[in-house]
Structures are given as structure tokens and as C-alpha cells.
PDB file of C-alpha atoms in Angstrom:
ATOM      1  CA  MET A   1     -26.714 -20.876   1.943  1.00  0.00           C
ATOM      2  CA  ALA A   2     -27.526 -17.573   3.669  1.00  0.00           C
ATOM      3  CA  THR A   3     -28.749 -19.464   6.744  1.00  0.00           C
ATOM      4  CA  ASP A   4     -26.190 -22.292   6.542  1.00  0.00           C
ATOM      5  CA  MET A   5     -24.170 -21.320   9.592  1.00  0.00           C
ATOM      6  CA  LEU A   6     -21.577 -23.386  11.425  1.00  0.00           C
ATOM      7  CA  LYS A   7     -22.297 -23.835  15.129  1.00  0.00           C
ATOM      8  CA  ILE A   8     -19.492 -24.850  17.478  1.00  0.00           C
ATOM      9  CA  GLY A   9     -20.145 -24.777  21.179  1.00  0.00           C
ATOM     10  CA  ASP A  10     -22.157 -21.638  21.848  1.00  0.00           C
ATOM     11  CA  ARG A  11     -20.880 -19.756  18.790  1.00  0.00           C
ATOM     12  CA  SER A  12     -22.409 -19.521  15.321  1.00  0.00           C
ATOM     13  CA  LEU A  13     -20.066 -18.737  12.434  1.00  0.00           C
ATOM     14  CA  ASN A  14     -20.743 -17.556   8.902  1.00  0.00           C
ATOM     15  CA  SER A  15     -17.342 -18.658   7.597  1.00  0.00           C
ATOM     16  CA  ARG A  16     -16.234 -22.291   7.471  1.00  0.00           C
ATOM     17  CA  PHE A  17     -12.622 -21.270   6.879  1.00  0.00           C
ATOM     18  CA  PHE A  18     -10.296 -21.384   9.905  1.00  0.00           C
ATOM     19  CA  ILE A  19      -6.938 -19.847   9.047  1.00  0.00           C
ATOM     20  CA  GLY A  20      -3.533 -20.017  10.687  1.00  0.00           C
ATOM     21  CA  THR A  21      -1.460 -16.897  11.257  1.00  0.00           C
ATOM     22  CA  GLY A  22       2.066 -18.311  10.946  1.00  0.00           C
ATOM     23  CA  LEU A  23       4.557 -18.582   8.076  1.00  0.00           C
ATOM     24  CA  PHE A  24       3.526 -15.394   6.242  1.00  0.00           C
ATOM     25  CA  PRO A  25       6.437 -13.320   4.865  1.00  0.00           C
ATOM     26  CA  ASN A  26       5.346 -10.232   6.812  1.00  0.00           C
ATOM     27  CA  PRO A  27       2.388  -8.893   8.830  1.00  0.00           C
ATOM     28  CA  TYR A  28       0.993  -6.926   5.892  1.00  0.00           C
ATOM     29  CA  VAL A  29       0.693  -9.971   3.661  1.00  0.00           C
ATOM     30  CA  GLN A  30      -0.727 -11.873   6.608  1.00  0.00           C
ATOM     31  CA  ARG A  31      -3.444  -9.287   7.174  1.00  0.00           C
ATOM     32  CA  GLU A  32      -4.285  -9.075   3.462  1.00  0.00           C
ATOM     33  CA  ALA A  33      -4.655 -12.860   3.215  1.00  0.00           C
ATOM     34  CA  ILE A  34      -6.774 -13.114   6.356  1.00  0.00           C
ATOM     35  CA  GLN A  35      -9.125 -10.450   5.059  1.00  0.00           C
ATOM     36  CA  ALA A  36      -9.391 -12.181   1.672  1.00  0.00           C
ATOM     37  CA  SER A  37     -10.200 -15.486   3.377  1.00  0.00           C
ATOM     38  CA  GLY A  38     -13.283 -14.135   5.104  1.00  0.00           C
ATOM     39  CA  ALA A  39     -12.290 -16.261   8.112  1.00  0.00           C
ATOM     40  CA  GLU A  40     -13.729 -15.468  11.524  1.00  0.00           C
ATOM     41  CA  VAL A  41     -11.506 -17.895  13.461  1.00  0.00           C
ATOM     42  CA  LEU A  42      -7.738 -17.418  13.674  1.00  0.00           C
ATOM     43  CA  THR A  43      -5.395 -20.022  15.095  1.00  0.00           C
ATOM     44  CA  PHE A  44      -1.829 -19.608  16.326  1.00  0.00           C
ATOM     45  CA  ALA A  45       0.672 -21.453  18.485  1.00  0.00           C
ATOM     46  CA  ILE A  46       0.536 -20.175  22.050  1.00  0.00           C
ATOM     47  CA  ARG A  47       4.313 -20.612  22.351  1.00  0.00           C
ATOM     48  CA  ARG A  48       4.693 -17.847  19.718  1.00  0.00           C
ATOM     49  CA  ILE A  49       2.658 -15.340  21.763  1.00  0.00           C
ATOM     50  CA  ASN A  50       3.884 -13.073  24.556  1.00  0.00           C
ATOM     51  CA  LEU A  51       1.290 -14.064  27.169  1.00  0.00           C
ATOM     52  CA  GLU A  52       2.430 -11.344  29.559  1.00  0.00           C
ATOM     53  CA  ALA A  53       1.385  -8.594  27.124  1.00  0.00           C
ATOM     54  CA  THR A  54      -0.977 -10.007  24.517  1.00  0.00           C
ATOM     55  CA  GLU A  55      -2.192  -6.511  23.595  1.00  0.00           C
ATOM     56  CA  ASP A  56       1.357  -5.631  22.490  1.00  0.00           C
ATOM     57  CA  ASP A  57       2.250  -8.957  20.921  1.00  0.00           C
ATOM     58  CA  SER A  58       3.817  -8.551  17.470  1.00  0.00           C
ATOM     59  CA  ILE A  59       1.503 -11.179  15.957  1.00  0.00           C
ATOM     60  CA  LEU A  60      -1.785 -10.072  17.474  1.00  0.00           C
ATOM     61  CA  GLN A  61      -1.347  -6.303  17.374  1.00  0.00           C
ATOM     62  CA  HIS A  62      -1.912  -6.215  13.600  1.00  0.00           C
ATOM     63  CA  LEU A  63      -5.306  -7.887  14.044  1.00  0.00           C
ATOM     64  CA  GLN A  64      -6.669  -6.116  17.117  1.00  0.00           C
ATOM     65  CA  GLN A  65      -8.925  -3.639  15.326  1.00  0.00           C
ATOM     66  CA  ASP A  66     -10.806  -6.497  13.673  1.00  0.00           C
ATOM     67  CA  SER A  67     -13.210  -8.855  15.369  1.00  0.00           C
ATOM     68  CA  TYR A  68     -11.919 -12.417  15.310  1.00  0.00           C
ATOM     69  CA  LEU A  69     -12.428 -15.483  17.434  1.00  0.00           C
ATOM     70  CA  TYR A  70      -9.017 -16.706  18.575  1.00  0.00           C
ATOM     71  CA  LEU A  71      -8.302 -20.426  18.577  1.00  0.00           C
ATOM     72  CA  PRO A  72      -4.895 -20.781  20.276  1.00  0.00           C
ATOM     73  CA  ASN A  73      -3.256 -24.164  19.812  1.00  0.00           C
ATOM     74  CA  THR A  74      -0.897 -26.246  21.915  1.00  0.00           C
ATOM     75  CA  SER A  75       1.590 -26.934  19.122  1.00  0.00           C
ATOM     76  CA  GLY A  76       4.884 -28.094  20.592  1.00  0.00           C
ATOM     77  CA  ALA A  77       3.282 -30.092  23.397  1.00  0.00           C
ATOM     78  CA  LYS A  78       4.356 -33.724  23.593  1.00  0.00           C
ATOM     79  CA  THR A  79       2.143 -34.844  26.456  1.00  0.00           C
ATOM     80  CA  ALA A  80      -1.364 -34.200  27.749  1.00  0.00           C
ATOM     81  CA  GLU A  81       0.111 -32.464  30.800  1.00  0.00           C
ATOM     82  CA  GLU A  82       2.026 -29.993  28.627  1.00  0.00           C
ATOM     83  CA  ALA A  83      -1.045 -29.250  26.502  1.00  0.00           C
ATOM     84  CA  ILE A  84      -3.231 -28.696  29.572  1.00  0.00           C
ATOM     85  CA  ARG A  85      -0.682 -26.317  31.097  1.00  0.00           C
ATOM     86  CA  ILE A  86      -0.422 -24.330  27.849  1.00  0.00           C
ATOM     87  CA  ALA A  87      -4.209 -24.080  27.543  1.00  0.00           C
ATOM     88  CA  ARG A  88      -4.532 -22.808  31.104  1.00  0.00           C
ATOM     89  CA  LEU A  89      -1.906 -20.139  30.456  1.00  0.00           C
ATOM     90  CA  ALA A  90      -3.741 -18.987  27.337  1.00  0.00           C
ATOM     91  CA  ARG A  91      -7.034 -18.646  29.177  1.00  0.00           C
ATOM     92  CA  ALA A  92      -5.434 -16.920  32.161  1.00  0.00           C
ATOM     93  CA  SER A  93      -3.890 -14.335  29.812  1.00  0.00           C
ATOM     94  CA  GLY A  94      -7.340 -13.492  28.455  1.00  0.00           C
ATOM     95  CA  LEU A  95      -6.754 -14.857  24.958  1.00  0.00           C
ATOM     96  CA  SER A  96      -9.600 -17.367  24.697  1.00  0.00           C
ATOM     97  CA  ASP A  97     -11.341 -20.279  26.348  1.00  0.00           C
ATOM     98  CA  TRP A  98     -11.322 -22.032  22.974  1.00  0.00           C
ATOM     99  CA  ILE A  99      -8.342 -24.329  22.546  1.00  0.00           C
ATOM    100  CA  LYS A 100      -7.033 -26.490  19.741  1.00  0.00           C
ATOM    101  CA  VAL A 101      -5.355 -29.472  21.373  1.00  0.00           C
ATOM    102  CA  GLU A 102      -2.314 -30.394  19.292  1.00  0.00           C
ATOM    103  CA  ILE A 103       0.057 -33.009  20.713  1.00  0.00           C
ATOM    104  CA  SER A 104       2.793 -34.651  18.666  1.00  0.00           C
ATOM    105  CA  ALA A 105       5.486 -36.990  19.922  1.00  0.00           C
ATOM    106  CA  ASN A 106       7.309 -37.324  16.599  1.00  0.00           C
ATOM    107  CA  GLU A 107       9.057 -34.226  15.276  1.00  0.00           C
ATOM    108  CA  ARG A 108       9.606 -35.714  11.818  1.00  0.00           C
ATOM    109  CA  THR A 109       5.985 -36.556  10.962  1.00  0.00           C
ATOM    110  CA  LEU A 110       4.211 -34.272  13.478  1.00  0.00           C
ATOM    111  CA  LEU A 111       1.407 -36.832  13.524  1.00  0.00           C
ATOM    112  CA  PRO A 112      -0.925 -36.401  16.514  1.00  0.00           C
ATOM    113  CA  ASP A 113      -0.629 -38.669  19.543  1.00  0.00           C
ATOM    114  CA  PRO A 114      -4.179 -40.043  19.924  1.00  0.00           C
ATOM    115  CA  ILE A 115      -3.788 -41.288  23.503  1.00  0.00           C
ATOM    116  CA  GLU A 116      -2.375 -38.038  24.880  1.00  0.00           C
ATOM    117  CA  THR A 117      -4.849 -36.008  22.807  1.00  0.00           C
ATOM    118  CA  LEU A 118      -7.780 -37.885  24.326  1.00  0.00           C
ATOM    119  CA  LYS A 119      -6.412 -37.392  27.844  1.00  0.00           C
ATOM    120  CA  ALA A 120      -5.982 -33.655  27.323  1.00  0.00           C
ATOM    121  CA  THR A 121      -9.414 -33.305  25.734  1.00  0.00           C
ATOM    122  CA  GLU A 122     -11.135 -35.031  28.653  1.00  0.00           C
ATOM    123  CA  ALA A 123      -9.332 -32.863  31.207  1.00  0.00           C
ATOM    124  CA  LEU A 124      -9.868 -29.536  29.424  1.00  0.00           C
ATOM    125  CA  VAL A 125     -13.557 -30.220  28.779  1.00  0.00           C
ATOM    126  CA  ARG A 126     -13.969 -30.781  32.521  1.00  0.00           C
ATOM    127  CA  GLU A 127     -12.341 -27.387  33.101  1.00  0.00           C
ATOM    128  CA  GLY A 128     -14.848 -25.639  30.855  1.00  0.00           C
ATOM    129  CA  PHE A 129     -12.773 -25.123  27.711  1.00  0.00           C
ATOM    130  CA  THR A 130     -14.274 -25.326  24.249  1.00  0.00           C
ATOM    131  CA  VAL A 131     -11.958 -28.030  22.924  1.00  0.00           C
ATOM    132  CA  LEU A 132     -11.181 -28.705  19.265  1.00  0.00           C
ATOM    133  CA  PRO A 133      -8.635 -31.537  19.137  1.00  0.00           C
ATOM    134  CA  TYR A 134      -6.393 -32.128  16.123  1.00  0.00           C
ATOM    135  CA  THR A 135      -6.165 -35.851  15.502  1.00  0.00           C
ATOM    136  CA  SER A 136      -5.564 -38.555  12.898  1.00  0.00           C
ATOM    137  CA  ASP A 137      -8.211 -39.615  10.389  1.00  0.00           C
ATOM    138  CA  ASP A 138      -9.148 -42.655  12.482  1.00  0.00           C
ATOM    139  CA  PRO A 139     -12.954 -42.951  12.789  1.00  0.00           C
ATOM    140  CA  VAL A 140     -12.731 -44.685  16.180  1.00  0.00           C
ATOM    141  CA  VAL A 141     -10.413 -42.059  17.675  1.00  0.00           C
ATOM    142  CA  CYS A 142     -12.590 -39.233  16.316  1.00  0.00           C
ATOM    143  CA  LYS A 143     -15.671 -40.785  17.907  1.00  0.00           C
ATOM    144  CA  ARG A 144     -13.899 -41.159  21.242  1.00  0.00           C
ATOM    145  CA  LEU A 145     -12.917 -37.483  21.175  1.00  0.00           C
ATOM    146  CA  GLU A 146     -16.514 -36.525  20.453  1.00  0.00           C
ATOM    147  CA  GLU A 147     -17.677 -38.676  23.365  1.00  0.00           C
ATOM    148  CA  ALA A 148     -15.085 -36.973  25.573  1.00  0.00           C
ATOM    149  CA  GLY A 149     -16.851 -33.667  24.957  1.00  0.00           C
ATOM    150  CA  ALA A 150     -14.950 -32.104  22.052  1.00  0.00           C
ATOM    151  CA  ALA A 151     -16.970 -29.247  20.536  1.00  0.00           C
ATOM    152  CA  ALA A 152     -15.572 -30.190  17.113  1.00  0.00           C
ATOM    153  CA  VAL A 153     -13.067 -32.786  15.935  1.00  0.00           C
ATOM    154  CA  MET A 154     -10.246 -31.922  13.534  1.00  0.00           C
ATOM    155  CA  PRO A 155      -8.803 -34.897  11.632  1.00  0.00           C
ATOM    156  CA  GLY A 156      -5.837 -34.316   9.363  1.00  0.00           C
ATOM    157  CA  ALA A 157      -6.046 -35.004   5.645  1.00  0.00           C
ATOM    158  CA  ALA A 158      -2.283 -35.650   5.527  1.00  0.00           C
ATOM    159  CA  PRO A 159       0.723 -34.726   7.710  1.00  0.00           C
ATOM    160  CA  ILE A 160       1.008 -31.023   8.581  1.00  0.00           C
ATOM    161  CA  GLY A 161       2.478 -28.844   5.863  1.00  0.00           C
ATOM    162  CA  THR A 162       2.868 -31.602   3.259  1.00  0.00           C
ATOM    163  CA  GLY A 163       0.174 -30.408   0.848  1.00  0.00           C
ATOM    164  CA  LEU A 164      -0.454 -34.029  -0.125  1.00  0.00           C
ATOM    165  CA  GLY A 165      -4.212 -33.574  -0.165  1.00  0.00           C
ATOM    166  CA  LEU A 166      -6.853 -35.961   1.090  1.00  0.00           C
ATOM    167  CA  LEU A 167      -5.011 -39.275   1.484  1.00  0.00           C
ATOM    168  CA  ASN A 168      -7.946 -41.271   2.869  1.00  0.00           C
ATOM    169  CA  PRO A 169     -11.337 -39.944   1.738  1.00  0.00           C
ATOM    170  CA  TYR A 170     -12.991 -43.211   2.763  1.00  0.00           C
ATOM    171  CA  ASN A 171     -12.032 -42.733   6.404  1.00  0.00           C
ATOM    172  CA  LEU A 172     -13.059 -39.102   6.356  1.00  0.00           C
ATOM    173  CA  GLY A 173     -16.439 -40.075   4.943  1.00  0.00           C
ATOM    174  CA  LEU A 174     -16.913 -42.550   7.787  1.00  0.00           C
ATOM    175  CA  ILE A 175     -15.935 -39.923  10.349  1.00  0.00           C
ATOM    176  CA  VAL A 176     -18.506 -37.473   8.981  1.00  0.00           C
ATOM    177  CA  GLU A 177     -21.189 -40.148   8.805  1.00  0.00           C
ATOM    178  CA  GLU A 178     -20.775 -41.054  12.491  1.00  0.00           C
ATOM    179  CA  ALA A 179     -20.184 -37.567  13.886  1.00  0.00           C
ATOM    180  CA  ARG A 180     -22.641 -35.562  15.961  1.00  0.00           C
ATOM    181  CA  VAL A 181     -20.298 -32.590  16.200  1.00  0.00           C
ATOM    182  CA  PRO A 182     -18.672 -30.546  13.402  1.00  0.00           C
ATOM    183  CA  ILE A 183     -15.729 -32.154  11.597  1.00  0.00           C
ATOM    184  CA  ILE A 184     -13.034 -29.676  10.536  1.00  0.00           C
ATOM    185  CA  VAL A 185     -10.312 -30.953   8.216  1.00  0.00           C
ATOM    186  CA  ASP A 186      -7.000 -29.738   9.582  1.00  0.00           C
ATOM    187  CA  ALA A 187      -3.609 -30.184   7.920  1.00  0.00           C
ATOM    188  CA  GLY A 188      -2.321 -31.652   4.670  1.00  0.00           C
ATOM    189  CA  LEU A 189      -4.518 -29.941   2.101  1.00  0.00           C
ATOM    190  CA  GLY A 190      -2.676 -28.146  -0.675  1.00  0.00           C
ATOM    191  CA  SER A 191      -5.061 -26.782  -3.284  1.00  0.00           C
ATOM    192  CA  ALA A 192      -8.583 -25.544  -3.883  1.00  0.00           C
ATOM    193  CA  GLY A 193      -9.327 -28.922  -5.464  1.00  0.00           C
ATOM    194  CA  ASP A 194      -8.387 -30.667  -2.211  1.00  0.00           C
ATOM    195  CA  VAL A 195     -10.700 -28.343  -0.314  1.00  0.00           C
ATOM    196  CA  VAL A 196     -13.653 -28.997  -2.614  1.00  0.00           C
ATOM    197  CA  GLN A 197     -13.112 -32.750  -2.292  1.00  0.00           C
ATOM    198  CA  ALA A 198     -13.144 -32.547   1.496  1.00  0.00           C
ATOM    199  CA  MET A 199     -16.204 -30.300   1.640  1.00  0.00           C
ATOM    200  CA  GLU A 200     -18.122 -32.562  -0.758  1.00  0.00           C
ATOM    201  CA  LEU A 201     -17.640 -35.397   1.726  1.00  0.00           C
ATOM    202  CA  GLY A 202     -19.679 -33.376   4.205  1.00  0.00           C
ATOM    203  CA  VAL A 203     -17.053 -31.926   6.529  1.00  0.00           C
ATOM    204  CA  SER A 204     -18.127 -28.758   8.306  1.00  0.00           C
ATOM    205  CA  GLY A 205     -15.069 -26.666   7.527  1.00  0.00           C
ATOM    206  CA  VAL A 206     -11.358 -26.472   6.805  1.00  0.00           C
ATOM    207  CA  LEU A 207      -8.373 -25.183   8.763  1.00  0.00           C
ATOM    208  CA  MET A 208      -5.207 -24.337   6.879  1.00  0.00           C
ATOM    209  CA  ASN A 209      -2.112 -22.190   7.058  1.00  0.00           C
ATOM    210  CA  THR A 210       0.797 -23.387   4.897  1.00  0.00           C
ATOM    211  CA  PRO A 211      -1.076 -23.576   1.533  1.00  0.00           C
ATOM    212  CA  VAL A 212      -2.050 -19.917   1.928  1.00  0.00           C
ATOM    213  CA  ALA A 213       0.986 -18.446   3.671  1.00  0.00           C
ATOM    214  CA  LYS A 214       3.503 -20.130   1.361  1.00  0.00           C
ATOM    215  CA  ALA A 215       1.628 -19.489  -1.895  1.00  0.00           C
ATOM    216  CA  LYS A 216       3.141 -17.083  -4.439  1.00  0.00           C
ATOM    217  CA  ASP A 217       0.116 -14.854  -3.849  1.00  0.00           C
ATOM    218  CA  PRO A 218      -1.212 -15.553  -0.338  1.00  0.00           C
ATOM    219  CA  ALA A 219      -4.203 -13.234  -0.637  1.00  0.00           C
ATOM    220  CA  GLY A 220      -5.176 -14.735  -3.975  1.00  0.00           C
ATOM    221  CA  MET A 221      -4.848 -18.246  -2.582  1.00  0.00           C
ATOM    222  CA  ALA A 222      -6.873 -17.320   0.498  1.00  0.00           C
ATOM    223  CA  LEU A 223      -9.684 -16.142  -1.760  1.00  0.00           C
ATOM    224  CA  ALA A 224      -9.429 -19.313  -3.848  1.00  0.00           C
ATOM    225  CA  MET A 225      -9.726 -21.465  -0.717  1.00  0.00           C
ATOM    226  CA  LYS A 226     -12.686 -19.420   0.514  1.00  0.00           C
ATOM    227  CA  LEU A 227     -14.528 -19.947  -2.767  1.00  0.00           C
ATOM    228  CA  ALA A 228     -13.598 -23.642  -2.805  1.00  0.00           C
ATOM    229  CA  ILE A 229     -15.101 -24.093   0.653  1.00  0.00           C
ATOM    230  CA  GLU A 230     -18.293 -22.394  -0.459  1.00  0.00           C
ATOM    231  CA  ALA A 231     -18.492 -24.382  -3.714  1.00  0.00           C
ATOM    232  CA  GLY A 232     -17.807 -27.699  -2.007  1.00  0.00           C
ATOM    233  CA  ARG A 233     -20.366 -27.001   0.696  1.00  0.00           C
ATOM    234  CA  LEU A 234     -23.055 -26.034  -1.817  1.00  0.00           C
ATOM    235  CA  SER A 235     -22.271 -29.120  -3.909  1.00  0.00           C
ATOM    236  CA  TYR A 236     -22.622 -31.332  -0.819  1.00  0.00           C
ATOM    237  CA  LEU A 237     -25.927 -29.757   0.198  1.00  0.00           C
ATOM    238  CA  SER A 238     -27.286 -29.927  -3.347  1.00  0.00           C
ATOM    239  CA  GLY A 239     -26.606 -33.663  -3.674  1.00  0.00           C
ATOM    240  CA  ARG A 240     -24.474 -35.111  -6.456  1.00  0.00           C
ATOM    241  CA  ILE A 241     -25.807 -37.639  -8.931  1.00  0.00           C
ATOM    242  CA  ALA A 242     -25.123 -41.323  -8.368  1.00  0.00           C
ATOM    243  CA  LYS A 243     -22.153 -42.827 -10.199  1.00  0.00           C
ATOM    244  CA  LYS A 244     -23.084 -45.287 -12.949  1.00  0.00           C
ATOM    245  CA  ARG A 245     -21.176 -47.887 -14.875  1.00  0.00           C
ATOM    246  CA  TYR A 246     -22.642 -46.982 -18.285  1.00  0.00           C
ATOM    247  CA  ALA A 247     -23.655 -43.839 -20.132  1.00  0.00           C
ATOM    248  CA  THR A 248     -27.074 -42.216 -19.939  1.00  0.00           C
ATOM    249  CA  ALA A 249     -28.109 -39.819 -22.705  1.00  0.00           C
ATOM    250  CA  SER A 250     -28.806 -36.346 -21.355  1.00  0.00           C
ATOM    251  CA  SER A 251     -30.833 -35.356 -24.426  1.00  0.00           C
ATOM    252  CA  GLY A 252     -33.549 -37.966 -23.901  1.00  0.00           C
ATOM    253  CA  LEU A 253     -33.141 -39.396 -27.425  1.00  0.00           C
ATOM    254  CA  GLU A 254     -35.090 -42.546 -26.553  1.00  0.00           C
ATOM    255  CA  GLN A 255     -38.339 -40.632 -26.979  1.00  0.00           C
ATOM    256  CA  PHE A 256     -37.476 -39.998 -30.638  1.00  0.00           C
ATOM    257  CA  LYS A 257     -36.838 -43.628 -31.601  1.00  0.00           C
ATOM    258  CA  LEU A 258     -38.431 -44.655 -34.887  1.00  0.00           C
ATOM    259  CA  THR A 259     -41.136 -47.309 -34.799  1.00  0.00           C
TER     260      THR A 259
END
């Protein structure tokens, strides 16, 4: 596990936990939870950042003394054109050339628009961004995003903020099986058990915000999620036993049968 690093684009990461910075009750709890998570990648909605003075922004200023990789997202965009414009503004402000493409046309479900997401991904890859698109758990769409040049693909487990857990593990398994880039589960997970289940399917990492920020003890939950990611990853690498229809004695009693 010491050498089991996650490589996305030209960056190698020790942590497979990507954490969002929103929804925390205050900056102190936010900072405590982020530290407990061990995350190296922080994501936030660009529309919440003062791009004219990022060094003084109320969200980022509490994190400046630490070394994090910023993954700004285009939350709030409803079209590819909006997402592209937001990404360009983020890069021009010096935030990052990594971008999480997030485009939703439905405010009630916040489900990603696959057509607009693909358009934005293609355009931003051509402009030299490291693109991580948030999308649905459709194996075909995920493959198309990979082929468009996405550095990693981020299918949702369930709608954003619902905490419903992994609604379609079969699809996620297919996505992982076909992928040649990292698969990061983004959105819908609610507990450490959900995280372990996703990691055991072979995903490369997990992005979450609400389950940590809205927990009774955000720092404690961040640590729980960190450990769940590590346990699920180690379980996946170690290889689980095959499922069987009938019991098999673990004590090897057949060798003691009387003749």
C-alpha cells in the first residue's frame, strides 16, 4: 500500500480522498475535517470564490498555509459554454488548470447533462486543462468522456447530497472494468459502508462533501471516510473469495473422517 499511489494527469497522489469545502458550519470545523481526511485535493464551486482576489477569499484564506491541489468545479453551469467560461476564469485567476466539469440542467435532481458535459470536456482538453468530468453512472458515457481526453471520470453513485449510497453497483463495476483512466465516485455516498463498497469494486477514489460537512462530528466522519477508503482499497487489491451457494468448512474436518 505504501507505493499504491493514484496518478491523474501528471500528478501522483497519496490520498484517494477528494473532499469538498462547502456546507461546513464554520471555517474552523472545515479545516479540522480536511486535516482529518488526509485529502490532498480540495474542490469548491468557482462561483463561491472571489476570483479578483483569491489570496483574500474567505474560503481559501483558511487553507493557504497548507499545500493542497485545488480542483475548482463549474457547479451552477447549465451549458457547455457556461462551464468553459467558468473554467477559463478560474485558470486566469491563478487557481488551477485542473477543472471538475459539472453541468446540470435540472435544479431538482442536479443530475449531470451528459451531452453538454461531453462538449465541455472536449473543448477544455483541447485548451490544455486537466479535466475531471462529473457524470452519470452510464458506462457508455463514461467511456466517451475518457476518449475525449478526461484525465479521470467521476460518475455519481446517487444524486448529489442524497446520501442514498451506491444505487447501481453493477454499472459502476462495468465502468471500472472498461476504464483506462482513474474512476472517482462523486456524489450520493452517505456512510463509510458505502465508501468501502465502492472501493471494493475497484474505483480509484472518492469525492464527497455533504456526508462529512453535515455529520454531527465532521472531523470524526472525515477520519471514518479516510479509513474506509483505505480498507476498501486494500480489500480490492487483496482479492475477495468467490461467492458460493453452499457452505465450506473452514476447519478442514474432512481429513478427520472415520473410515
